[in-house]
Short mmCIF file of C-alpha atoms in Angstrom, two decimals:
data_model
loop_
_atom_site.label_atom_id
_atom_site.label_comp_id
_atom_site.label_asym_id
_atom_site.label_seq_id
_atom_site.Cartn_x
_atom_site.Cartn_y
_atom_site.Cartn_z
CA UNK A 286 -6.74 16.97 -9.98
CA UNK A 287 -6.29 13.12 -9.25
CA UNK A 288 -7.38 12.12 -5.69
CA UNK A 289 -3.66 10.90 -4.57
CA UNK A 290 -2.22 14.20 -5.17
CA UNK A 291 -4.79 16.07 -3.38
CA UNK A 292 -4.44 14.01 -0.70
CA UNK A 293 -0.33 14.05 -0.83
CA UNK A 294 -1.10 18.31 -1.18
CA UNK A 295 -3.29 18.16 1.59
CA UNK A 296 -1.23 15.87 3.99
CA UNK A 297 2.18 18.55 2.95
CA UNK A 298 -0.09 21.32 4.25
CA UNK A 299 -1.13 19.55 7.30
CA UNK A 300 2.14 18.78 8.25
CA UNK A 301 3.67 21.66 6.98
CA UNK A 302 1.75 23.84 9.14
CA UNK A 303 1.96 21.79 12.18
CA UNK A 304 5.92 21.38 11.77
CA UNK A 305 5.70 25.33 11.70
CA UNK A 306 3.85 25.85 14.78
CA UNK A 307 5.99 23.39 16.80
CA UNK A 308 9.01 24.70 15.61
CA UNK A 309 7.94 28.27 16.83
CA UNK A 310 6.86 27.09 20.30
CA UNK A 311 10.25 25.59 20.40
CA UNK A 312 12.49 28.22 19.36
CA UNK A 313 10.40 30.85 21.19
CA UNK A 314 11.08 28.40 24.40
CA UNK A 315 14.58 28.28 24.16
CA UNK A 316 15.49 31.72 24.63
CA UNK A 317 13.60 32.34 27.84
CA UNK A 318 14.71 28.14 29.25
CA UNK A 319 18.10 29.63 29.06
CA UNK A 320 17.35 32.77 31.05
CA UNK A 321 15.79 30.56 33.16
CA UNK A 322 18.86 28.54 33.93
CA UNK A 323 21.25 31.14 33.97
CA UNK A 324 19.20 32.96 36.34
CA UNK A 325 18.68 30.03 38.66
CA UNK A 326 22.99 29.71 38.34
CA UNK A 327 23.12 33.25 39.38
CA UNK A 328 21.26 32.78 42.26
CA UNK A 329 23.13 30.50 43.37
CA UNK A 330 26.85 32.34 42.61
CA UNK A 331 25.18 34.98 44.29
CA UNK A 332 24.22 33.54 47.71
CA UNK A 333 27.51 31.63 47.80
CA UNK A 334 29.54 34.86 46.99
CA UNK A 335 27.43 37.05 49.84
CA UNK A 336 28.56 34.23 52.55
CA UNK A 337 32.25 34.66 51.66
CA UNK A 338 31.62 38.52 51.53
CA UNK A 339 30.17 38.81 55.20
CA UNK A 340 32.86 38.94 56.54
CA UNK A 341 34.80 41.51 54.55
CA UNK A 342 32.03 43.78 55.11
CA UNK A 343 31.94 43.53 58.41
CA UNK A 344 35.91 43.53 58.92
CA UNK A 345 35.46 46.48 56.39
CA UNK A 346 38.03 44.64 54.59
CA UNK A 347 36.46 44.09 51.15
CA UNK A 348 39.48 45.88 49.23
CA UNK A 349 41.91 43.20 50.20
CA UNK A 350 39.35 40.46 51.35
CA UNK A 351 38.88 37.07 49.98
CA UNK A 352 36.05 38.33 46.91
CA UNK A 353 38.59 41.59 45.85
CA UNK A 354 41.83 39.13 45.55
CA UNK A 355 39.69 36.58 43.87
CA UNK A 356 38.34 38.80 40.71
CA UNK A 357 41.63 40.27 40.41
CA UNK A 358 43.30 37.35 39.79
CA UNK A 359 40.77 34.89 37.88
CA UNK A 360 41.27 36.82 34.85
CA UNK A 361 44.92 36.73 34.68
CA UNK A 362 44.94 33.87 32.19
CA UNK A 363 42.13 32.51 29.57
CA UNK A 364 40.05 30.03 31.10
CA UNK A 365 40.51 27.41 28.03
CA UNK A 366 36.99 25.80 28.64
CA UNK A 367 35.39 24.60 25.95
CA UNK A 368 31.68 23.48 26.11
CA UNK A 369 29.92 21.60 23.19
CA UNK A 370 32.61 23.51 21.27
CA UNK A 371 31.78 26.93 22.45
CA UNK A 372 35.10 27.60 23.67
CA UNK A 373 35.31 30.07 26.68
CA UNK A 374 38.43 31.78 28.23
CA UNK A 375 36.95 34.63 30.88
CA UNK A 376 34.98 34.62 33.54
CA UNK A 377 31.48 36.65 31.88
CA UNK A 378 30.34 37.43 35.56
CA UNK A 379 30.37 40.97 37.37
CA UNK A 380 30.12 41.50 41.08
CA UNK A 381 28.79 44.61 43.08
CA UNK A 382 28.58 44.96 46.53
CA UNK A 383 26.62 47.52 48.39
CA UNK A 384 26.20 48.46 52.19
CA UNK A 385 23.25 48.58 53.64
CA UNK A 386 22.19 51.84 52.66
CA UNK A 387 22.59 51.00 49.10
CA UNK A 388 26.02 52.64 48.31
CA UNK A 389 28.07 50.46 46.24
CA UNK A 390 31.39 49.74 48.27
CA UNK A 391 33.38 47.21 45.41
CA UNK A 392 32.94 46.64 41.94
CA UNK A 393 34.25 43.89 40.29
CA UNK A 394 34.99 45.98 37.26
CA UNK A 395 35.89 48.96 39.24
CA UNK A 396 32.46 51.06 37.46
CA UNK A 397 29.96 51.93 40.18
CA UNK A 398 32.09 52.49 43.28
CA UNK A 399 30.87 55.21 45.56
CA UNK A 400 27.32 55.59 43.48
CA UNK A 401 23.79 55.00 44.96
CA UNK A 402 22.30 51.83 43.78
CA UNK A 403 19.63 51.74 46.15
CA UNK A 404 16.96 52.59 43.83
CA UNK A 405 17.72 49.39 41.81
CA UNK A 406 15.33 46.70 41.99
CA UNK A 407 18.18 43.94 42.88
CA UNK A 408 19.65 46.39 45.66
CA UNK A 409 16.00 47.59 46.83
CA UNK A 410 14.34 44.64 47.09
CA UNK A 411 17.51 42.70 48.91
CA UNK A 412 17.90 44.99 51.46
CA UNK A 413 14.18 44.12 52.54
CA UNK A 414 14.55 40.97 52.91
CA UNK A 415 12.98 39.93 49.50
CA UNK A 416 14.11 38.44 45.74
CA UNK A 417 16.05 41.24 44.24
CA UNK A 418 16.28 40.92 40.42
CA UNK A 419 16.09 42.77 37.56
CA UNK A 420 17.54 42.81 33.35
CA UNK A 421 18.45 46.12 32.41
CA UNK A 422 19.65 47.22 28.91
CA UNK A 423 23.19 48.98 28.73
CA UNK A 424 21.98 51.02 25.53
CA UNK A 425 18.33 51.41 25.72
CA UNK A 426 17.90 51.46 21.95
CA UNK A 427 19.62 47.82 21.56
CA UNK A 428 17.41 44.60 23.09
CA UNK A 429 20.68 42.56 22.79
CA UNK A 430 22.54 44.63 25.61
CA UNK A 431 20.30 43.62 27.78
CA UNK A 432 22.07 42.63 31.60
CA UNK A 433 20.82 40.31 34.19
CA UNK A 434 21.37 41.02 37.99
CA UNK A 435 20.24 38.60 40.45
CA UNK A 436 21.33 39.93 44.23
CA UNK A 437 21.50 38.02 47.72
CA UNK A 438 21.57 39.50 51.26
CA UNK A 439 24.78 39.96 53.00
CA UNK A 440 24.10 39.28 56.65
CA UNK A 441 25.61 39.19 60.08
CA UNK A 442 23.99 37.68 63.08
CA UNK A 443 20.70 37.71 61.58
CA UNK A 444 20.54 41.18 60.47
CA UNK A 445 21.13 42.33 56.93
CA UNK A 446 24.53 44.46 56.61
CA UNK A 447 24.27 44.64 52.77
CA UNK A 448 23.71 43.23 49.48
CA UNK A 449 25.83 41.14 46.91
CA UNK A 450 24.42 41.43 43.05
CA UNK A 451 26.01 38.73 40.05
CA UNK A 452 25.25 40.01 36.47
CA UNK A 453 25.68 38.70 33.58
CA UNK A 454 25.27 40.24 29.96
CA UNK A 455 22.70 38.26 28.18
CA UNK A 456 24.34 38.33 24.82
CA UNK A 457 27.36 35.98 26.39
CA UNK A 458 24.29 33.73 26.42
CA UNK A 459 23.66 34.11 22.31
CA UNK A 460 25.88 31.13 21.37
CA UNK A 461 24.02 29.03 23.38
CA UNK A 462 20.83 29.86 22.07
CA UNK A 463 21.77 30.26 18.77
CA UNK A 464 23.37 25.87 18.78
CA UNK A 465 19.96 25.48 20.43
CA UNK A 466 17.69 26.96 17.81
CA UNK A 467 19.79 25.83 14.93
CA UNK A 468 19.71 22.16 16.36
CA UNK A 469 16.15 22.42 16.75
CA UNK A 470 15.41 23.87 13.16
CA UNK A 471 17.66 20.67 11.80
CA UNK A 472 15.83 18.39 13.63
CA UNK A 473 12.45 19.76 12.62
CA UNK A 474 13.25 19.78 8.66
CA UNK A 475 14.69 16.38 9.46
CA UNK A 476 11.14 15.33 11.22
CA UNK A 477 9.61 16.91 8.29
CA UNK A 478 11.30 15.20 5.92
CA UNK A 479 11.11 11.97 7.68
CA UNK A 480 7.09 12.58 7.66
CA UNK A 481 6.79 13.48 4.27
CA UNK A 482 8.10 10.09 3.23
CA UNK A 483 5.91 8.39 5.38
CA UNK A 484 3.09 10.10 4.25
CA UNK A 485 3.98 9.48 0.40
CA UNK A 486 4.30 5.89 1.25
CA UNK A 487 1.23 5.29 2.96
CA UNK A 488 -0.53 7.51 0.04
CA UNK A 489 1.45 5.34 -2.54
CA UNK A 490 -0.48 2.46 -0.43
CA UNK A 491 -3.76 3.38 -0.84
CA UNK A 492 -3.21 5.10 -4.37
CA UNK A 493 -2.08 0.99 -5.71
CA UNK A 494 -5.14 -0.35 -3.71
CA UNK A 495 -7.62 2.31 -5.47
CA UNK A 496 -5.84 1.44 -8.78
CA UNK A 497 -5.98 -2.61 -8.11
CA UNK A 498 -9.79 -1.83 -7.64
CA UNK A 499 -10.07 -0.02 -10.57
CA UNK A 500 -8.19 -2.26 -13.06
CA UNK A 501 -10.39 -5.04 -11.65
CA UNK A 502 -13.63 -3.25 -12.57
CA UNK A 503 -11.74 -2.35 -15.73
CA UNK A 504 -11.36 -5.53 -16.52
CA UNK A 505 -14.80 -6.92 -15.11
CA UNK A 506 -16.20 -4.13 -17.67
CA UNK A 507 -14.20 -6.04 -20.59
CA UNK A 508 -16.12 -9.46 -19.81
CA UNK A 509 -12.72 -10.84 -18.38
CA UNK A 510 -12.80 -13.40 -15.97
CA UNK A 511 -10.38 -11.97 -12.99
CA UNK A 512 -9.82 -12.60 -9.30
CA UNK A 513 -11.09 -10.00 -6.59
CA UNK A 514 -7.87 -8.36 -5.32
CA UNK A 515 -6.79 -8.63 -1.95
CA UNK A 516 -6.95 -5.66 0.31
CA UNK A 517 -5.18 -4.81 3.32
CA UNK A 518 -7.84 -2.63 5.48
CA UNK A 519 -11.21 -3.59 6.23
CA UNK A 520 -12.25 -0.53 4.65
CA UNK A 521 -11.09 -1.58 1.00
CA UNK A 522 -11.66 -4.89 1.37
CA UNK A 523 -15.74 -3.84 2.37
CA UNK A 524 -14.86 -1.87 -0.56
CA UNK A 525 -13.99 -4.49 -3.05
CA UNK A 526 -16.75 -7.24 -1.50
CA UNK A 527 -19.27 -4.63 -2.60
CA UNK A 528 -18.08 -4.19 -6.19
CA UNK A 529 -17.63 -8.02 -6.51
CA UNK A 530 -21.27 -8.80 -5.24
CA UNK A 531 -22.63 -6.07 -7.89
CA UNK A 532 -20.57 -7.71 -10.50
CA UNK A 533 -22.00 -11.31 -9.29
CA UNK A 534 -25.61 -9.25 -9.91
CA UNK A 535 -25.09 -7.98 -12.99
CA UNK A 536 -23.24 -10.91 -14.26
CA UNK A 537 -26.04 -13.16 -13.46
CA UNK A 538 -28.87 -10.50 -14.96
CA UNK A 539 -26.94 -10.67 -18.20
CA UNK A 540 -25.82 -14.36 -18.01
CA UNK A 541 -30.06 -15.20 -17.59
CA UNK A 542 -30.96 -13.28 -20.72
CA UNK A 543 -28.37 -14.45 -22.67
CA UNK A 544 -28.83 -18.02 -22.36
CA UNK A 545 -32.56 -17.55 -22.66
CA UNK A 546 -31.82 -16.07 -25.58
CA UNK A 547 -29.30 -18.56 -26.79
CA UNK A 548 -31.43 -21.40 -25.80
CA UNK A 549 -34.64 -20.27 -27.10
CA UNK A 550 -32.65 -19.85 -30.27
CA UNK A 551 -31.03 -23.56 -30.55
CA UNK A 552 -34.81 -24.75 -29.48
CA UNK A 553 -36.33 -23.80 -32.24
CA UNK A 554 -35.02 -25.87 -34.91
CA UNK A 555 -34.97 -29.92 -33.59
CA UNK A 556 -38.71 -28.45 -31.77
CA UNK A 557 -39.60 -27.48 -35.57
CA UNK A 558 -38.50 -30.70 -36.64
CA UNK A 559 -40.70 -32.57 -34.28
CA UNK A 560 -43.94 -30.36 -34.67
CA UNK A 561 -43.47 -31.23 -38.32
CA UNK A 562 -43.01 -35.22 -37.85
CA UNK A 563 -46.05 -34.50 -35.38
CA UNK A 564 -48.12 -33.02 -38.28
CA UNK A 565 -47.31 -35.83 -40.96
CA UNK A 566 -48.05 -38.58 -38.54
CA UNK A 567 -51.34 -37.29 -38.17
CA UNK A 568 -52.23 -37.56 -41.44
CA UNK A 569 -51.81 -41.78 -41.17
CA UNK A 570 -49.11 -42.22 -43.56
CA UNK A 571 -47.56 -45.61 -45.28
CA UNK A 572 -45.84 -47.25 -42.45
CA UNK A 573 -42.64 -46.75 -44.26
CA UNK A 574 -42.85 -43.17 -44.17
CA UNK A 575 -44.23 -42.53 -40.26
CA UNK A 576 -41.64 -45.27 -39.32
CA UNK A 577 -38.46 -42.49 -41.19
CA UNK A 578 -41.26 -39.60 -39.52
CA UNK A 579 -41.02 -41.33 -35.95
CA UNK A 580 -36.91 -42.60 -36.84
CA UNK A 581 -36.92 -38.14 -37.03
CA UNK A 582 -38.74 -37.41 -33.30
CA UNK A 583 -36.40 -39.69 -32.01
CA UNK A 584 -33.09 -38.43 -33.06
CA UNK A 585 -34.72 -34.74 -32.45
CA UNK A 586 -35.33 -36.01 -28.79
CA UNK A 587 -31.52 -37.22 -28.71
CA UNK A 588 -30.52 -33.74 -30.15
CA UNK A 589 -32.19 -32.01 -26.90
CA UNK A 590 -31.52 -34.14 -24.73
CA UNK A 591 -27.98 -33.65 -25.38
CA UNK A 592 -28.08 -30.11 -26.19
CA UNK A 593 -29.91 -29.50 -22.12
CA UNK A 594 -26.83 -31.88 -20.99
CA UNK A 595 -24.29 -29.49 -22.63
CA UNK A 596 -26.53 -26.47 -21.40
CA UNK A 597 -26.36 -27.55 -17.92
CA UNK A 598 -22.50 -28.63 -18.19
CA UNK A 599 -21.76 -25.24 -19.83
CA UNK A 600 -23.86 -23.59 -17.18
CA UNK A 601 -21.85 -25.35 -14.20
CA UNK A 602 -18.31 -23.45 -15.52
CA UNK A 603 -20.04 -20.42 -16.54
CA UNK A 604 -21.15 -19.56 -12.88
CA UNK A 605 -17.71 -19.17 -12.28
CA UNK A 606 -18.59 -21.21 -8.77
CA UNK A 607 -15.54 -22.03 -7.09
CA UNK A 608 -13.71 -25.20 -7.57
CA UNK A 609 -12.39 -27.22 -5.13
CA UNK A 610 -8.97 -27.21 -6.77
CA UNK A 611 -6.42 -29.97 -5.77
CA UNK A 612 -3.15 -31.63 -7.07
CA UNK A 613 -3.66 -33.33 -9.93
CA UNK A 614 -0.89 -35.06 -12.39
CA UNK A 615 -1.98 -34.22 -15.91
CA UNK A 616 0.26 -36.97 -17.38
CA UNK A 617 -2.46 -39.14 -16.03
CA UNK A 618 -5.26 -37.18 -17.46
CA UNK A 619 -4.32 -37.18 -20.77
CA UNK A 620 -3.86 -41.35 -20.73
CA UNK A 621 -6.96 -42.00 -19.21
CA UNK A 622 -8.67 -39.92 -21.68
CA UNK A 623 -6.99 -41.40 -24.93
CA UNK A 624 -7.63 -44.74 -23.49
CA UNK A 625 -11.25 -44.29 -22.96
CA UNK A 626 -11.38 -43.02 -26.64
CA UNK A 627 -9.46 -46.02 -28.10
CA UNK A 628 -12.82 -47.75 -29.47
CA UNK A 629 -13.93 -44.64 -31.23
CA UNK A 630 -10.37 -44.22 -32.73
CA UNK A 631 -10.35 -47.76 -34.22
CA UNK A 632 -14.35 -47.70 -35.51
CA UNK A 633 -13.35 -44.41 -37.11
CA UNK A 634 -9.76 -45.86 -38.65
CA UNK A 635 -8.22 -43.06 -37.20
CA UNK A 636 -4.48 -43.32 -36.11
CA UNK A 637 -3.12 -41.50 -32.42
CA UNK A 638 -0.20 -40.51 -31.40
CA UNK A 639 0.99 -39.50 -27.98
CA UNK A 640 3.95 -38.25 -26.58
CA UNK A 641 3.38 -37.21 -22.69
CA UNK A 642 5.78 -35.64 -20.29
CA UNK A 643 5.37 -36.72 -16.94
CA UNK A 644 4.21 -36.14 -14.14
CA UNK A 645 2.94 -32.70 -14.62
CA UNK A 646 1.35 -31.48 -11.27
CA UNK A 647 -1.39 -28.81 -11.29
CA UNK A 648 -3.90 -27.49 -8.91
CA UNK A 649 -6.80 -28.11 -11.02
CA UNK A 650 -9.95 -30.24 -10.76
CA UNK A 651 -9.32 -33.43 -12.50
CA UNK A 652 -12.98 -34.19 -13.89
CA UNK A 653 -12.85 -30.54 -15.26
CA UNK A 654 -9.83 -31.27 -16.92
CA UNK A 655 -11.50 -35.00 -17.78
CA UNK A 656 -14.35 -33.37 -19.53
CA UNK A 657 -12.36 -30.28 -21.45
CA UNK A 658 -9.30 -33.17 -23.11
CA UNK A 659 -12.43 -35.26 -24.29
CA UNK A 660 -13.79 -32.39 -25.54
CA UNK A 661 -10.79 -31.29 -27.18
CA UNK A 662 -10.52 -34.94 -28.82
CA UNK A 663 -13.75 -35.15 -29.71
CA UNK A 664 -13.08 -32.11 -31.84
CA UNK A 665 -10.41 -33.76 -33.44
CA UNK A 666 -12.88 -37.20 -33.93
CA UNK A 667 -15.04 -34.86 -36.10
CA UNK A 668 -12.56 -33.38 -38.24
CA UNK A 669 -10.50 -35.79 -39.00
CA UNK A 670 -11.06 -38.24 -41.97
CA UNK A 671 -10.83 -42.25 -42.22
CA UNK A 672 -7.03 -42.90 -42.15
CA UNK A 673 -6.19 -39.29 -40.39
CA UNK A 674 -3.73 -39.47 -37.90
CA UNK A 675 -4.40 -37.09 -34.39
CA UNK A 676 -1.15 -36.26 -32.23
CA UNK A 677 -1.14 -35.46 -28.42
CA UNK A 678 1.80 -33.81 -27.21
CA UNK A 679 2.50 -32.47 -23.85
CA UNK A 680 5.22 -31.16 -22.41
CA UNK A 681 6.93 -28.39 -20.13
CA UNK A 682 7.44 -24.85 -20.93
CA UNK A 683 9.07 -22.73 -18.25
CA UNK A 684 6.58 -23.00 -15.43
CA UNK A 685 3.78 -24.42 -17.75
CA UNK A 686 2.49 -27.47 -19.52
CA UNK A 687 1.47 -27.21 -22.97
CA UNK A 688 -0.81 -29.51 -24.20
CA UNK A 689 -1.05 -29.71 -28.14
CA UNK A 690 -4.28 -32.02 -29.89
CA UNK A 691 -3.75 -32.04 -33.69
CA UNK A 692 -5.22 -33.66 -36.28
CA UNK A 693 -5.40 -33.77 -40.29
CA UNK A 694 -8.63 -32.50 -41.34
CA UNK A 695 -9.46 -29.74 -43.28
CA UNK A 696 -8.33 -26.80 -40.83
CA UNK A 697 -10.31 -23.75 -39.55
CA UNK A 698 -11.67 -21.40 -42.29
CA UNK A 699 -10.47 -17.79 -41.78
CA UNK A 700 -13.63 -16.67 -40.91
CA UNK A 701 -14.16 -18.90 -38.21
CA UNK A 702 -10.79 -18.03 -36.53
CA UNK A 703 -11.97 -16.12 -33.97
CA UNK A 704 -15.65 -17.35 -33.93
CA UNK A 705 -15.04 -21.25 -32.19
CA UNK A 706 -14.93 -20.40 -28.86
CA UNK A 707 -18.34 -18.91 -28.83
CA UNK A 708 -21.05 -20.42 -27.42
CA UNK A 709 -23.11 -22.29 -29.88
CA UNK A 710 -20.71 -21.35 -32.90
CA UNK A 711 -20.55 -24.94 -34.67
CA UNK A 712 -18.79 -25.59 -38.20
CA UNK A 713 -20.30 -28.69 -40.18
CA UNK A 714 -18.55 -31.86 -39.80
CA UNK A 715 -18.03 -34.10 -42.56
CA UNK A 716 -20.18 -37.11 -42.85
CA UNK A 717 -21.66 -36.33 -39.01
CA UNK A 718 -24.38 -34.72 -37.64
CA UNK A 719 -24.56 -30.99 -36.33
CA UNK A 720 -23.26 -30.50 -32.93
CA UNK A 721 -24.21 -28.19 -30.33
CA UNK A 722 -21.27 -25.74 -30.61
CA UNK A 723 -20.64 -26.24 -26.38
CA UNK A 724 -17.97 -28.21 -26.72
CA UNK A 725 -14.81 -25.48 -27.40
CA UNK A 726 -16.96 -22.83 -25.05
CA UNK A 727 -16.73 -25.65 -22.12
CA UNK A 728 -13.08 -26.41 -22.62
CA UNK A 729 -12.20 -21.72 -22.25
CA UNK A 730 -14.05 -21.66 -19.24
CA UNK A 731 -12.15 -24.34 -17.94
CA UNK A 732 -9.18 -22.92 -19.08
CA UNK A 733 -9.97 -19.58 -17.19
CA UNK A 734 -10.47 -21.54 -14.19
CA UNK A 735 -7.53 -23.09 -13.79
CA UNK A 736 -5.65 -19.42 -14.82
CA UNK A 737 -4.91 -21.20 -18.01
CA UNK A 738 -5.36 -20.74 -21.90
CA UNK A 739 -6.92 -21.97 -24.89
CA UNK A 740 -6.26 -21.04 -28.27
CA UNK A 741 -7.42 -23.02 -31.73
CA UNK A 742 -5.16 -22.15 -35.24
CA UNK A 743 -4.18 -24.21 -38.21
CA UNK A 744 -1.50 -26.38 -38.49
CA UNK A 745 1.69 -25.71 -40.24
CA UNK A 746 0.91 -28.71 -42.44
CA UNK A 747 -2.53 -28.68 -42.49
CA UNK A 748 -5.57 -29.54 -40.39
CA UNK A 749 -5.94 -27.57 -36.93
CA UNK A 750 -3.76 -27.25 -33.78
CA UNK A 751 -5.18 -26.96 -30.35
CA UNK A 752 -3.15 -25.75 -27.62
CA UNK A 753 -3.72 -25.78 -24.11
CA UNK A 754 -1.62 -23.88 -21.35
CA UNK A 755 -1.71 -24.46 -17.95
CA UNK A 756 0.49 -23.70 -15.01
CA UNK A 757 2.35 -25.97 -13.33
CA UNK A 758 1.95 -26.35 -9.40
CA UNK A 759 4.98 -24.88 -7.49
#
């Protein structure tokens, strides 16, 4: 199972379980908040209601008083309230009133009239001067019949004279409840919902950083030169430092042994060369023959000499040390670079041919670039006979500049096609001395440098074609 979706499963769960939990305390607190309410209401009614009743009772009037007229009429016609579209059209309230021995002397529903009520919790506790309440179910096998009675003393100069109870049936309090728990359970899947997103987008977040970190090392692993991607928490970007300095390591472990390798390798044969002069010159030959033995150190010396130059230039690229990049128009290269080779064109009675498009701006460093064009026309130099003509084109492509050197030698053999780019790789020039097979290497790691490419084909018409791609500055 992939580490995003055990996190995603894991996050659900948390927050699946903690939705659940909330969403219980809430509905279980919504019930008994609007008990709460109505019973605090019914206090009130009832307190109100035992002030107007005083003095019925003690008139002994309460058949035709002001609380008797009142129920009898407030019923007469529906109410027409409506309240958050709970619509409500009579009065839900029921009034006793007992004297003070407990003895219920009016009924607002005409029930309990002449019966003892003293024994009730509302009645008993009321007419001693304390909170009288009490919820009592009509049918004792049915929770939802349940009644609430709140009482308050009626009293006259002080003294207690009776006792004035307000009930209320608890199930006229169910459509209440009900629009509260509903509301509650919309506005939890709703929170739910609204969390799950969040959490798939923040685990979509990491999930593209994790993958960014593994297609670098991917790619790191394929001997590509890449950039270290940018992170967005410290965490990651700890993360990605640490695989970029153990790349660095390994890169330079492997980039030691190679060269010494290499180098050892390319050594051998001018150092052969020379120990072999050496040896003959010992032996006091005819000055005609040391003089063609010492002519041999010499150009051997050149050879290394040259070859520990293009070492140390290859080296310089290869270390992938960052350049101090800057604008630079490539229009202007490319002239100063033909011009500088118009000698060597005209001792070799070679033709060019130029057609720039400029200015071409690029962030790039401009002796890099120097360095890989002469390169690239030195290449041509080589391969291309007395008489040959060489073309440099350059111009825009979408948001690039190509830069095309070709001349009319004899073209790349096939089995060479994908070989020049490697260090060291060198094909024989005609009528020239070996080369050191640095040249095309230097010019692809300055390519990859400046995000750029390098590729090396025949020409349509014969001879070979290099191309060079790099993007324009924006």
């Amino acid at each position: 199972m992939k580490i995003g979706f055990r996190l995603l499963l894991g996050f659900c769960l948390i927050v699946g379980v903690a939705a659940y939990f909330i969403m219980n305390i809430f509905v279980q607190e919504v019930k008994p908040g609007v008990r709460r309410a109505t019973e605090g209401m019914l206090v009130d009614t009832a307190h109100i209601l035992a002030q107007i009743a005083e003095q019925d009772l003690r008139n002994n009037n309460l058949s035709r008083g002001y609380i008797s007229r009142a129920f009898s009429d407030i019923n007469s016609a529906p109410l027409g309230a409506k309240i958050d579209n709970i619509v409500k059209n009579r009065m839900e309230y029921r009034v006793y009133i007992t004297n003070s021995k407990g003895i219920v002397i009016f009924d607002s529903s005409g029930e309990a009239v002449g019966q003892d009520y003293s024994r009730w919790n509302d009645v008993y506790l009321t007419l001693r001067g304390k909170y009288g309440a009490r919820s009592t179910r009509t049918n004792p096998d049915d929770e939802s019949s349940s009644v609430m009675y709140v009482a308050a003393p009626i009293k006259s100069n002080g003294k207690i004279i009776g006792s004035l109870t307000v009930s209320k049936p608890n199930q006229t309090m169910q459509p209440v409840i009900s629009r509260g728990e509903r509301r509650i359970e919309i506005a939890a899947v709703i929170l739910l919902g609204i969390t799950l997103l969040i959490g798939a987008v923040f685990l979509w977040w990491i999930n593209r950083s994790i993958s960014r970190l593994v297609r670098y090392a991917s790619e790191v692993a394929d001997g590509k030169n890449v950039a270290l991607p940018k992170m967005d928490s410290p965490e990651l970007v700890s993360l990605a430092n640490a695989l970029e300095s153990m790349r660095i390591k390994l890169e330079g472990k492997d980039y030691i042994e190679n060269y010494v390798h290499t180098l050892t390798h390319e050594l051998k044969s001018p150092l052969a060369a020379i120990r072999g002069a050496a040896e003959i010159l010992q032996e006091m030959p005819p000055r005609p023959v040391a003089l063609r033995f010492i002519n041999n150190i010499k150009q051997q010396n050149e050879r290394l000499q040259l070859l520990v130059d293009r070492m140390l230039q290859q080296a310089q690229v290869e270390s992938r040390v960052r350049q101090e990049l800057s604008p630079v128009d490539l229009s202007e290269v490319l002239n100063s670079v033909i011009e500088a080779k118009e000698a060597q064109l005209t001792q070799c009675k070679i033709t060019l041919t130029s057609k720039i498009d400029a200015p071409a701006m690029v962030r790039g460093d401009k002796l890099l670039l120097e360095q890989a064009f002469g390169n690239l026309l030195d290449n041509a130099l080589d391969f291309t006979p007395e008489q040959g003509e060489i073309s440099v084109v350059g111009e825009f492509i979408d948001n690039h500049y190509r830069i095309i050197v070709a001349d009319t030698g004899p073209g790349l053999p096939d089995y060479a096609l994908d070989k020049v780019f490697d260090r060291f790789y060198s094909l024989p020039r005609p009528s020239k001395a070996k080369s050191t097979g640095l040249g095309l290497s230097f010019v692809r790691e300055v390519a990859l440098i400046h995000q750029g490419s390098i590729s090396l084909l025949n020409g349509e018409q014969g001879g070979a074609k290099a191309i060079f791609i790099l993007p324009v500055k924006g």
